[in-house]
Amino acid sequence: MVISEAGRSSDGHLLWECICDCGTKCLVQSNNFRSGERKGTQSCGCLRSEVSSKPKTVWNAGKTYQIHSDEAVFKNRKAWANAVRRTKGSSCTRCGWDKATCDVHHIIPRCKGGLNTVTNGEVICPNCHRIEHEAGK
């Protein structure tokens, strides 16, 4: 909340003495007051520290659902692939290639009822992946 006018900044903007909801007084330039979607100054800085002190969300929050009590099915293919790489490593399980990012392949294809679970995924290099799909699996 604005208390009073406090002069001008070195670049000519009008300064206002304000008091934050937490009780701290601070100076705010007039160009930092905005309305509508582009919000300007909202606090003395206490809001930022309050938000950053809140616990972070789980890495895949909202991207899985349970089918059994022991295994999660990923709704999102990217989250599933990242979980498989994190669990099974980043080198090809067939030839051992590890020069670049390997693909994640469904052991049981989705079209045949396979799910996006960690146990239904394997990490394979692009070449082995191509060979797998050419074989019709």
mmCIF file of N, CA and C in Angstrom:
data_model
loop_
_atom_site.group_PDB
_atom_site.id
_atom_site.type_symbol
_atom_site.label_atom_id
_atom_site.label_comp_id
_atom_site.label_asym_id
_atom_site.label_seq_id
_atom_site.Cartn_x
_atom_site.Cartn_y
_atom_site.Cartn_z
ATOM 1 N N MET A 1 0.838 -1.162 0.000
ATOM 2 C CA MET A 1 0.000 0.000 0.000
ATOM 3 C C MET A 1 0.894 1.239 0.000
ATOM 4 N N VAL A 2 0.524 2.230 -0.796
ATOM 5 C CA VAL A 2 1.294 3.465 -0.898
ATOM 6 C C VAL A 2 1.030 4.325 0.332
ATOM 7 N N ILE A 3 2.137 4.838 0.926
ATOM 8 C CA ILE A 3 2.030 5.738 2.080
ATOM 9 C C ILE A 3 2.145 7.188 1.619
ATOM 10 N N SER A 4 3.211 7.468 0.836
ATOM 11 C CA SER A 4 3.422 8.854 0.397
ATOM 12 C C SER A 4 4.391 8.893 -0.777
ATOM 13 N N GLU A 5 4.425 10.048 -1.437
ATOM 14 C CA GLU A 5 5.389 10.286 -2.503
ATOM 15 C C GLU A 5 6.761 10.472 -1.863
ATOM 16 N N ALA A 6 7.824 9.946 -2.516
ATOM 17 C CA ALA A 6 9.151 10.004 -1.897
ATOM 18 C C ALA A 6 10.207 10.610 -2.815
ATOM 19 N N GLY A 7 9.809 11.374 -3.816
ATOM 20 C CA GLY A 7 10.787 12.016 -4.691
ATOM 21 C C GLY A 7 10.929 11.288 -6.017
ATOM 22 N N ARG A 8 12.129 11.453 -6.638
ATOM 23 C CA ARG A 8 12.372 10.836 -7.945
ATOM 24 C C ARG A 8 13.648 9.996 -7.902
ATOM 25 N N SER A 9 13.673 8.963 -8.736
ATOM 26 C CA SER A 9 14.863 8.109 -8.839
ATOM 27 C C SER A 9 15.887 8.802 -9.727
ATOM 28 N N SER A 10 17.090 8.247 -9.824
ATOM 29 C CA SER A 10 18.155 8.837 -10.642
ATOM 30 C C SER A 10 17.793 8.856 -12.128
ATOM 31 N N ASP A 11 16.902 7.952 -12.560
ATOM 32 C CA ASP A 11 16.496 7.953 -13.974
ATOM 33 C C ASP A 11 15.179 8.698 -14.200
ATOM 34 N N GLY A 12 14.710 9.429 -13.190
ATOM 35 C CA GLY A 12 13.572 10.313 -13.352
ATOM 36 C C GLY A 12 12.211 9.742 -13.004
ATOM 37 N N HIS A 13 12.136 8.490 -12.593
ATOM 38 C CA HIS A 13 10.844 7.911 -12.232
ATOM 39 C C HIS A 13 10.424 8.395 -10.845
ATOM 40 N N LEU A 14 9.121 8.588 -10.685
ATOM 41 C CA LEU A 14 8.565 8.989 -9.411
ATOM 42 C C LEU A 14 8.699 7.835 -8.422
ATOM 43 N N LEU A 15 9.133 8.109 -7.194
ATOM 44 C CA LEU A 15 9.276 7.094 -6.153
ATOM 45 C C LEU A 15 8.144 7.229 -5.148
ATOM 46 N N TRP A 16 7.671 6.104 -4.671
ATOM 47 C CA TRP A 16 6.608 6.071 -3.683
ATOM 48 C C TRP A 16 7.072 5.255 -2.481
ATOM 49 N N GLU A 17 6.790 5.762 -1.284
ATOM 50 C CA GLU A 17 7.057 4.986 -0.077
ATOM 51 C C GLU A 17 5.835 4.097 0.135
ATOM 52 N N CYS A 18 6.079 2.813 0.259
ATOM 53 C CA CYS A 18 4.990 1.843 0.393
ATOM 54 C C CYS A 18 5.208 1.003 1.637
ATOM 55 N N ILE A 19 4.136 0.387 2.097
ATOM 56 C CA ILE A 19 4.238 -0.560 3.202
ATOM 57 C C ILE A 19 3.650 -1.884 2.727
ATOM 58 N N CYS A 20 4.404 -2.931 2.948
ATOM 59 C CA CYS A 20 4.012 -4.283 2.526
ATOM 60 C C CYS A 20 3.031 -4.870 3.552
ATOM 61 N N ASP A 21 2.322 -5.918 3.178
ATOM 62 C CA ASP A 21 1.415 -6.607 4.100
ATOM 63 C C ASP A 21 2.162 -7.173 5.305
ATOM 64 N N CYS A 22 3.462 -7.450 5.131
ATOM 65 C CA CYS A 22 4.257 -7.986 6.239
ATOM 66 C C CYS A 22 4.715 -6.882 7.196
ATOM 67 N N GLY A 23 4.511 -5.593 6.818
ATOM 68 C CA GLY A 23 4.884 -4.475 7.675
ATOM 69 C C GLY A 23 6.169 -3.767 7.278
ATOM 70 N N THR A 24 6.869 -4.252 6.286
ATOM 71 C CA THR A 24 8.127 -3.661 5.842
ATOM 72 C C THR A 24 7.846 -2.457 4.934
ATOM 73 N N LYS A 25 8.585 -1.362 5.155
ATOM 74 C CA LYS A 25 8.478 -0.188 4.288
ATOM 75 C C LYS A 25 9.535 -0.285 3.197
ATOM 76 N N CYS A 26 9.176 0.164 1.984
ATOM 77 C CA CYS A 26 10.121 0.144 0.870
ATOM 78 C C CYS A 26 9.764 1.232 -0.134
ATOM 79 N N LEU A 27 10.718 1.572 -0.999
ATOM 80 C CA LEU A 27 10.496 2.544 -2.062
ATOM 81 C C LEU A 27 10.234 1.801 -3.367
ATOM 82 N N VAL A 28 9.214 2.241 -4.098
ATOM 83 C CA VAL A 28 8.829 1.595 -5.345
ATOM 84 C C VAL A 28 8.699 2.665 -6.426
ATOM 85 N N GLN A 29 9.300 2.398 -7.596
ATOM 86 C CA GLN A 29 9.173 3.329 -8.714
ATOM 87 C C GLN A 29 7.774 3.235 -9.304
ATOM 88 N N SER A 30 7.266 4.370 -9.801
ATOM 89 C CA SER A 30 5.909 4.402 -10.345
ATOM 90 C C SER A 30 5.734 3.468 -11.541
ATOM 91 N N ASN A 31 6.804 3.262 -12.314
ATOM 92 C CA ASN A 31 6.682 2.365 -13.472
ATOM 93 C C ASN A 31 6.544 0.901 -13.067
ATOM 94 N N ASN A 32 6.717 0.591 -11.778
ATOM 95 C CA ASN A 32 6.547 -0.783 -11.306
ATOM 96 C C ASN A 32 5.137 -1.065 -10.800
ATOM 97 N N PHE A 33 4.266 -0.045 -10.830
ATOM 98 C CA PHE A 33 2.864 -0.264 -10.488
ATOM 99 C C PHE A 33 2.116 -0.552 -11.768
ATOM 100 N N ARG A 34 1.473 -1.704 -11.821
ATOM 101 C CA ARG A 34 0.724 -2.083 -13.016
ATOM 102 C C ARG A 34 -0.575 -2.721 -12.583
ATOM 103 N N SER A 35 -1.511 -2.743 -13.496
ATOM 104 C CA SER A 35 -2.763 -3.444 -13.236
ATOM 105 C C SER A 35 -3.030 -4.379 -14.407
ATOM 106 N N GLY A 36 -3.991 -5.238 -14.247
ATOM 107 C CA GLY A 36 -4.303 -6.176 -15.319
ATOM 108 C C GLY A 36 -3.417 -7.405 -15.253
ATOM 109 N N GLU A 37 -3.143 -8.011 -16.416
ATOM 110 C CA GLU A 37 -2.384 -9.260 -16.452
ATOM 111 C C GLU A 37 -0.926 -9.097 -16.099
ATOM 112 N N ARG A 38 -0.292 -7.992 -16.515
ATOM 113 C CA ARG A 38 1.126 -7.777 -16.221
ATOM 114 C C ARG A 38 1.231 -7.136 -14.853
ATOM 115 N N LYS A 39 1.541 -7.940 -13.866
ATOM 116 C CA LYS A 39 1.619 -7.432 -12.504
ATOM 117 C C LYS A 39 3.001 -6.884 -12.228
ATOM 118 N N GLY A 40 3.030 -5.785 -11.523
ATOM 119 C CA GLY A 40 4.292 -5.174 -11.127
ATOM 120 C C GLY A 40 4.649 -5.596 -9.718
ATOM 121 N N THR A 41 5.105 -4.647 -8.922
ATOM 122 C CA THR A 41 5.509 -4.924 -7.551
ATOM 123 C C THR A 41 4.312 -5.417 -6.753
ATOM 124 N N GLN A 42 4.488 -6.533 -6.067
ATOM 125 C CA GLN A 42 3.413 -7.088 -5.249
ATOM 126 C C GLN A 42 3.786 -7.136 -3.773
ATOM 127 N N SER A 43 5.086 -7.068 -3.473
ATOM 128 C CA SER A 43 5.519 -7.111 -2.080
ATOM 129 C C SER A 43 6.921 -6.525 -1.969
ATOM 130 N N CYS A 44 7.441 -6.508 -0.743
ATOM 131 C CA CYS A 44 8.794 -6.003 -0.507
ATOM 132 C C CYS A 44 9.852 -7.038 -0.882
ATOM 133 N N GLY A 45 9.419 -8.209 -1.236
ATOM 134 C CA GLY A 45 10.320 -9.323 -1.523
ATOM 135 C C GLY A 45 9.956 -10.531 -0.671
ATOM 136 N N CYS A 46 9.088 -10.315 0.308
ATOM 137 C CA CYS A 46 8.693 -11.415 1.193
ATOM 138 C C CYS A 46 7.865 -12.458 0.447
ATOM 139 N N LEU A 47 7.107 -12.040 -0.556
ATOM 140 C CA LEU A 47 6.294 -12.973 -1.331
ATOM 141 C C LEU A 47 7.168 -13.971 -2.081
ATOM 142 N N ARG A 48 8.258 -13.490 -2.687
ATOM 143 C CA ARG A 48 9.176 -14.371 -3.415
ATOM 144 C C ARG A 48 9.802 -15.396 -2.477
ATOM 145 N N SER A 49 10.257 -14.946 -1.302
ATOM 146 C CA SER A 49 10.888 -15.896 -0.369
ATOM 147 C C SER A 49 9.861 -16.870 0.189
ATOM 148 N N GLU A 50 8.616 -16.433 0.339
ATOM 149 C CA GLU A 50 7.564 -17.324 0.816
ATOM 150 C C GLU A 50 7.267 -18.407 -0.211
ATOM 151 N N VAL A 51 7.184 -18.020 -1.478
ATOM 152 C CA VAL A 51 6.909 -18.979 -2.550
ATOM 153 C C VAL A 51 8.064 -19.955 -2.716
ATOM 154 N N SER A 52 9.321 -19.454 -2.651
ATOM 155 C CA SER A 52 10.470 -20.330 -2.844
ATOM 156 C C SER A 52 10.704 -21.265 -1.665
ATOM 157 N N SER A 53 10.135 -20.961 -0.492
ATOM 158 C CA SER A 53 10.319 -21.838 0.664
ATOM 159 C C SER A 53 9.323 -22.985 0.686
ATOM 160 N N LYS A 54 8.283 -22.919 -0.191
ATOM 161 C CA LYS A 54 7.304 -24.004 -0.245
ATOM 162 C C LYS A 54 7.956 -25.232 -0.871
ATOM 163 N N PRO A 55 7.583 -26.434 -0.419
ATOM 164 C CA PRO A 55 8.183 -27.639 -0.990
ATOM 165 C C PRO A 55 7.867 -27.774 -2.472
ATOM 166 N N LYS A 56 8.847 -28.263 -3.221
ATOM 167 C CA LYS A 56 8.677 -28.470 -4.664
ATOM 168 C C LYS A 56 7.780 -29.674 -4.893
ATOM 169 N N THR A 57 7.116 -29.716 -6.061
ATOM 170 C CA THR A 57 6.245 -30.832 -6.374
ATOM 171 C C THR A 57 7.077 -32.039 -6.797
ATOM 172 N N VAL A 58 6.481 -33.184 -6.766
ATOM 173 C CA VAL A 58 7.119 -34.416 -7.193
ATOM 174 C C VAL A 58 7.437 -34.320 -8.675
ATOM 175 N N TRP A 59 8.518 -34.936 -9.139
ATOM 176 C CA TRP A 59 8.988 -34.797 -10.515
ATOM 177 C C TRP A 59 7.955 -35.202 -11.549
ATOM 178 N N ASN A 60 7.046 -36.107 -11.251
ATOM 179 C CA ASN A 60 6.054 -36.514 -12.247
ATOM 180 C C ASN A 60 4.631 -36.350 -11.724
ATOM 181 N N ALA A 61 4.418 -35.357 -10.877
ATOM 182 C CA ALA A 61 3.100 -35.154 -10.277
ATOM 183 C C ALA A 61 2.026 -35.036 -11.355
ATOM 184 N N GLY A 62 0.976 -35.823 -11.195
ATOM 185 C CA GLY A 62 -0.133 -35.752 -12.131
ATOM 186 C C GLY A 62 0.094 -36.474 -13.439
ATOM 187 N N LYS A 63 1.228 -37.134 -13.600
ATOM 188 C CA LYS A 63 1.511 -37.787 -14.871
ATOM 189 C C LYS A 63 1.403 -39.304 -14.774
ATOM 190 N N THR A 64 1.045 -39.846 -13.617
ATOM 191 C CA THR A 64 0.912 -41.294 -13.476
ATOM 192 C C THR A 64 -0.405 -41.626 -12.796
ATOM 193 N N TYR A 65 -0.807 -42.866 -12.938
ATOM 194 C CA TYR A 65 -1.935 -43.383 -12.179
ATOM 195 C C TYR A 65 -1.600 -44.820 -11.811
ATOM 196 N N GLN A 66 -2.217 -45.345 -10.784
ATOM 197 C CA GLN A 66 -1.898 -46.692 -10.298
ATOM 198 C C GLN A 66 -2.813 -47.731 -10.938
ATOM 199 N N ILE A 67 -2.237 -48.858 -11.379
ATOM 200 C CA ILE A 67 -3.054 -49.987 -11.819
ATOM 201 C C ILE A 67 -2.971 -51.103 -10.783
ATOM 202 N N HIS A 68 -1.841 -51.206 -10.147
ATOM 203 C CA HIS A 68 -1.627 -52.126 -9.049
ATOM 204 C C HIS A 68 -0.981 -51.302 -7.949
ATOM 205 N N SER A 69 -0.895 -51.850 -6.788
ATOM 206 C CA SER A 69 -0.296 -51.084 -5.697
ATOM 207 C C SER A 69 1.211 -50.915 -5.871
ATOM 208 N N ASP A 70 1.819 -51.715 -6.762
ATOM 209 C CA ASP A 70 3.274 -51.684 -6.878
ATOM 210 C C ASP A 70 3.814 -51.014 -8.141
ATOM 211 N N GLU A 71 2.964 -50.645 -9.096
ATOM 212 C CA GLU A 71 3.508 -50.079 -10.330
ATOM 213 C C GLU A 71 2.655 -48.932 -10.858
ATOM 214 N N ALA A 72 3.335 -47.884 -11.328
ATOM 215 C CA ALA A 72 2.650 -46.719 -11.868
ATOM 216 C C ALA A 72 2.614 -46.796 -13.385
ATOM 217 N N VAL A 73 1.510 -46.370 -13.970
ATOM 218 C CA VAL A 73 1.379 -46.251 -15.416
ATOM 219 C C VAL A 73 1.462 -44.766 -15.731
ATOM 220 N N PHE A 74 2.360 -44.397 -16.631
ATOM 221 C CA PHE A 74 2.565 -43.002 -16.975
ATOM 222 C C PHE A 74 1.588 -42.579 -18.058
ATOM 223 N N LYS A 75 0.909 -41.452 -17.847
ATOM 224 C CA LYS A 75 -0.008 -40.895 -18.836
ATOM 225 C C LYS A 75 0.771 -40.260 -19.975
ATOM 226 N N ASN A 76 1.918 -39.735 -19.668
ATOM 227 C CA ASN A 76 2.715 -38.942 -20.598
ATOM 228 C C ASN A 76 3.899 -39.776 -21.080
ATOM 229 N N ARG A 77 4.083 -39.922 -22.390
ATOM 230 C CA ARG A 77 5.164 -40.750 -22.947
ATOM 231 C C ARG A 77 6.544 -40.240 -22.548
ATOM 232 N N LYS A 78 6.716 -38.923 -22.516
ATOM 233 C CA LYS A 78 8.013 -38.355 -22.152
ATOM 234 C C LYS A 78 8.358 -38.667 -20.693
ATOM 235 N N ALA A 79 7.393 -38.541 -19.798
ATOM 236 C CA ALA A 79 7.626 -38.864 -18.386
ATOM 237 C C ALA A 79 7.958 -40.343 -18.234
ATOM 238 N N TRP A 80 7.268 -41.197 -18.996
ATOM 239 C CA TRP A 80 7.538 -42.642 -18.964
ATOM 240 C C TRP A 80 8.967 -42.922 -19.429
ATOM 241 N N ALA A 81 9.362 -42.326 -20.560
ATOM 242 C CA ALA A 81 10.701 -42.556 -21.106
ATOM 243 C C ALA A 81 11.776 -42.082 -20.123
ATOM 244 N N ASN A 82 11.569 -40.931 -19.504
ATOM 245 C CA ASN A 82 12.535 -40.432 -18.522
ATOM 246 C C ASN A 82 12.645 -41.357 -17.318
ATOM 247 N N ALA A 83 11.509 -41.918 -16.875
ATOM 248 C CA ALA A 83 11.518 -42.837 -15.735
ATOM 249 C C ALA A 83 12.254 -44.128 -16.081
ATOM 250 N N VAL A 84 12.047 -44.627 -17.305
ATOM 251 C CA VAL A 84 12.739 -45.856 -17.733
ATOM 252 C C VAL A 84 14.245 -45.601 -17.797
ATOM 253 N N ARG A 85 14.666 -44.476 -18.378
ATOM 254 C CA ARG A 85 16.101 -44.150 -18.447
ATOM 255 C C ARG A 85 16.703 -43.993 -17.056
ATOM 256 N N ARG A 86 15.949 -43.347 -16.161
ATOM 257 C CA ARG A 86 16.434 -43.131 -14.801
ATOM 258 C C ARG A 86 16.596 -44.470 -14.065
ATOM 259 N N THR A 87 15.694 -45.403 -14.329
ATOM 260 C CA THR A 87 15.722 -46.702 -13.653
ATOM 261 C C THR A 87 16.697 -47.685 -14.286
ATOM 262 N N LYS A 88 16.730 -47.731 -15.618
ATOM 263 C CA LYS A 88 17.497 -48.764 -16.318
ATOM 264 C C LYS A 88 18.797 -48.273 -16.947
ATOM 265 N N GLY A 89 19.105 -47.000 -16.794
ATOM 266 C CA GLY A 89 20.348 -46.469 -17.345
ATOM 267 C C GLY A 89 20.150 -45.875 -18.728
ATOM 268 N N SER A 90 21.245 -45.389 -19.309
ATOM 269 C CA SER A 90 21.122 -44.692 -20.596
ATOM 270 C C SER A 90 21.850 -45.382 -21.743
ATOM 271 N N SER A 91 22.403 -46.563 -21.503
ATOM 272 C CA SER A 91 23.063 -47.279 -22.601
ATOM 273 C C SER A 91 22.160 -48.393 -23.118
ATOM 274 N N CYS A 92 22.370 -48.787 -24.365
ATOM 275 C CA CYS A 92 21.542 -49.797 -25.025
ATOM 276 C C CYS A 92 21.661 -51.140 -24.297
ATOM 277 N N THR A 93 20.526 -51.728 -23.966
ATOM 278 C CA THR A 93 20.523 -53.020 -23.267
ATOM 279 C C THR A 93 20.901 -54.170 -24.200
ATOM 280 N N ARG A 94 20.883 -53.935 -25.515
ATOM 281 C CA ARG A 94 21.191 -54.996 -26.467
ATOM 282 C C ARG A 94 22.645 -54.982 -26.928
ATOM 283 N N CYS A 95 23.156 -53.823 -27.312
ATOM 284 C CA CYS A 95 24.527 -53.775 -27.846
ATOM 285 C C CYS A 95 25.486 -52.966 -26.963
ATOM 286 N N GLY A 96 24.954 -52.286 -25.935
ATOM 287 C CA GLY A 96 25.804 -51.539 -25.021
ATOM 288 C C GLY A 96 26.184 -50.135 -25.492
ATOM 289 N N TRP A 97 25.674 -49.683 -26.633
ATOM 290 C CA TRP A 97 26.016 -48.376 -27.189
ATOM 291 C C TRP A 97 25.591 -47.281 -26.219
ATOM 292 N N ASP A 98 26.477 -46.315 -25.985
ATOM 293 C CA ASP A 98 26.162 -45.237 -25.047
ATOM 294 C C ASP A 98 26.715 -43.883 -25.496
ATOM 295 N N LYS A 99 26.897 -43.698 -26.789
ATOM 296 C CA LYS A 99 27.511 -42.475 -27.317
ATOM 297 C C LYS A 99 26.559 -41.286 -27.324
ATOM 298 N N ALA A 100 25.260 -41.516 -27.365
ATOM 299 C CA ALA A 100 24.271 -40.442 -27.352
ATOM 300 C C ALA A 100 23.011 -40.961 -26.680
ATOM 301 N N THR A 101 21.992 -40.145 -26.614
ATOM 302 C CA THR A 101 20.746 -40.551 -25.970
ATOM 303 C C THR A 101 20.116 -41.720 -26.705
ATOM 304 N N CYS A 102 19.820 -42.766 -25.973
ATOM 305 C CA CYS A 102 19.157 -43.929 -26.553
ATOM 306 C C CYS A 102 17.648 -43.749 -26.495
ATOM 307 N N ASP A 103 16.940 -44.542 -27.307
ATOM 308 C CA ASP A 103 15.478 -44.520 -27.331
ATOM 309 C C ASP A 103 14.948 -45.411 -26.215
ATOM 310 N N VAL A 104 13.679 -45.196 -25.878
ATOM 311 C CA VAL A 104 13.004 -46.089 -24.941
ATOM 312 C C VAL A 104 11.914 -46.791 -25.739
ATOM 313 N N HIS A 105 11.893 -48.118 -25.648
ATOM 314 C CA HIS A 105 11.027 -48.960 -26.479
ATOM 315 C C HIS A 105 10.090 -49.754 -25.584
ATOM 316 N N HIS A 106 8.823 -49.897 -26.015
ATOM 317 C CA HIS A 106 7.865 -50.748 -25.295
ATOM 318 C C HIS A 106 8.197 -52.213 -25.581
ATOM 319 N N ILE A 107 8.355 -53.009 -24.558
ATOM 320 C CA ILE A 107 8.591 -54.444 -24.729
ATOM 321 C C ILE A 107 7.329 -55.086 -25.302
ATOM 322 N N ILE A 108 6.173 -54.813 -24.672
ATOM 323 C CA ILE A 108 4.875 -55.207 -25.229
ATOM 324 C C ILE A 108 4.299 -53.939 -25.853
ATOM 325 N N PRO A 109 4.118 -53.913 -27.192
ATOM 326 C CA PRO A 109 3.656 -52.695 -27.850
ATOM 327 C C PRO A 109 2.316 -52.197 -27.308
ATOM 328 N N ARG A 110 2.115 -50.896 -27.360
ATOM 329 C CA ARG A 110 0.865 -50.293 -26.896
ATOM 330 C C ARG A 110 -0.332 -50.853 -27.675
ATOM 331 N N CYS A 111 -0.148 -51.120 -28.980
ATOM 332 C CA CYS A 111 -1.249 -51.639 -29.798
ATOM 333 C C CYS A 111 -1.651 -53.055 -29.386
ATOM 334 N N LYS A 112 -0.790 -53.731 -28.624
ATOM 335 C CA LYS A 112 -1.094 -55.089 -28.152
ATOM 336 C C LYS A 112 -1.367 -55.104 -26.652
ATOM 337 N N GLY A 113 -1.694 -53.951 -26.102
ATOM 338 C CA GLY A 113 -2.079 -53.873 -24.695
ATOM 339 C C GLY A 113 -0.964 -53.485 -23.739
ATOM 340 N N GLY A 114 0.225 -53.200 -24.252
ATOM 341 C CA GLY A 114 1.326 -52.779 -23.392
ATOM 342 C C GLY A 114 1.061 -51.408 -22.781
ATOM 343 N N LEU A 115 1.516 -51.213 -21.572
ATOM 344 C CA LEU A 115 1.295 -49.951 -20.863
ATOM 345 C C LEU A 115 2.594 -49.183 -20.710
ATOM 346 N N ASN A 116 2.474 -47.907 -20.377
ATOM 347 C CA ASN A 116 3.644 -47.062 -20.115
ATOM 348 C C ASN A 116 4.125 -47.287 -18.680
ATOM 349 N N THR A 117 4.653 -48.490 -18.418
ATOM 350 C CA THR A 117 5.214 -48.802 -17.108
ATOM 351 C C THR A 117 6.718 -48.984 -17.253
ATOM 352 N N VAL A 118 7.425 -48.820 -16.156
ATOM 353 C CA VAL A 118 8.882 -48.972 -16.195
ATOM 354 C C VAL A 118 9.258 -50.393 -16.592
ATOM 355 N N THR A 119 8.516 -51.387 -16.103
ATOM 356 C CA THR A 119 8.845 -52.775 -16.442
ATOM 357 C C THR A 119 8.555 -53.099 -17.910
ATOM 358 N N ASN A 120 7.706 -52.315 -18.583
ATOM 359 C CA ASN A 120 7.402 -52.541 -19.992
ATOM 360 C C ASN A 120 8.262 -51.653 -20.905
ATOM 361 N N GLY A 121 9.316 -51.106 -20.387
ATOM 362 C CA GLY A 121 10.182 -50.273 -21.200
ATOM 363 C C GLY A 121 11.602 -50.793 -21.204
ATOM 364 N N GLU A 122 12.294 -50.613 -22.315
ATOM 365 C CA GLU A 122 13.714 -50.949 -22.385
ATOM 366 C C GLU A 122 14.443 -49.842 -23.125
ATOM 367 N N VAL A 123 15.665 -49.613 -22.732
ATOM 368 C CA VAL A 123 16.495 -48.584 -23.353
ATOM 369 C C VAL A 123 17.304 -49.252 -24.454
ATOM 370 N N ILE A 124 17.101 -48.779 -25.712
ATOM 371 C CA ILE A 124 17.852 -49.342 -26.836
ATOM 372 C C ILE A 124 18.325 -48.206 -27.746
ATOM 373 N N CYS A 125 19.435 -48.444 -28.426
ATOM 374 C CA CYS A 125 19.994 -47.425 -29.319
ATOM 375 C C CYS A 125 19.102 -47.278 -30.554
ATOM 376 N N PRO A 126 19.218 -46.182 -31.286
ATOM 377 C CA PRO A 126 18.381 -45.978 -32.474
ATOM 378 C C PRO A 126 18.507 -47.108 -33.506
ATOM 379 N N ASN A 127 19.703 -47.678 -33.655
ATOM 380 C CA ASN A 127 19.882 -48.748 -34.626
ATOM 381 C C ASN A 127 19.128 -50.010 -34.198
ATOM 382 N N CYS A 128 19.286 -50.424 -32.942
ATOM 383 C CA CYS A 128 18.559 -51.603 -32.444
ATOM 384 C C CYS A 128 17.052 -51.354 -32.472
ATOM 385 N N HIS A 129 16.646 -50.120 -32.230
ATOM 386 C CA HIS A 129 15.230 -49.775 -32.256
ATOM 387 C C HIS A 129 14.672 -49.931 -33.672
ATOM 388 N N ARG A 130 15.415 -49.468 -34.665
ATOM 389 C CA ARG A 130 15.002 -49.611 -36.059
ATOM 390 C C ARG A 130 14.884 -51.087 -36.431
ATOM 391 N N ILE A 131 15.882 -51.886 -36.060
ATOM 392 C CA ILE A 131 15.881 -53.307 -36.349
ATOM 393 C C ILE A 131 14.685 -53.989 -35.697
ATOM 394 N N GLU A 132 14.383 -53.605 -34.465
ATOM 395 C CA GLU A 132 13.230 -54.156 -33.719
ATOM 396 C C GLU A 132 11.921 -53.887 -34.474
ATOM 397 N N HIS A 133 11.758 -52.662 -34.953
ATOM 398 C CA HIS A 133 10.509 -52.315 -35.658
ATOM 399 C C HIS A 133 10.465 -52.927 -37.058
ATOM 400 N N GLU A 134 11.592 -53.082 -37.722
ATOM 401 C CA GLU A 134 11.599 -53.735 -39.027
ATOM 402 C C GLU A 134 11.266 -55.208 -38.919
ATOM 403 N N ALA A 135 11.563 -55.798 -37.767
ATOM 404 C CA ALA A 135 11.249 -57.208 -37.539
ATOM 405 C C ALA A 135 9.754 -57.385 -37.241
ATOM 406 N N GLY A 136 9.041 -56.283 -37.093
ATOM 407 C CA GLY A 136 7.601 -56.332 -36.879
ATOM 408 C C GLY A 136 7.187 -56.508 -35.437
ATOM 409 N N LYS A 137 8.063 -56.188 -34.525
ATOM 410 C CA LYS A 137 7.720 -56.330 -33.108
ATOM 411 C C LYS A 137 7.229 -55.045 -32.531
#
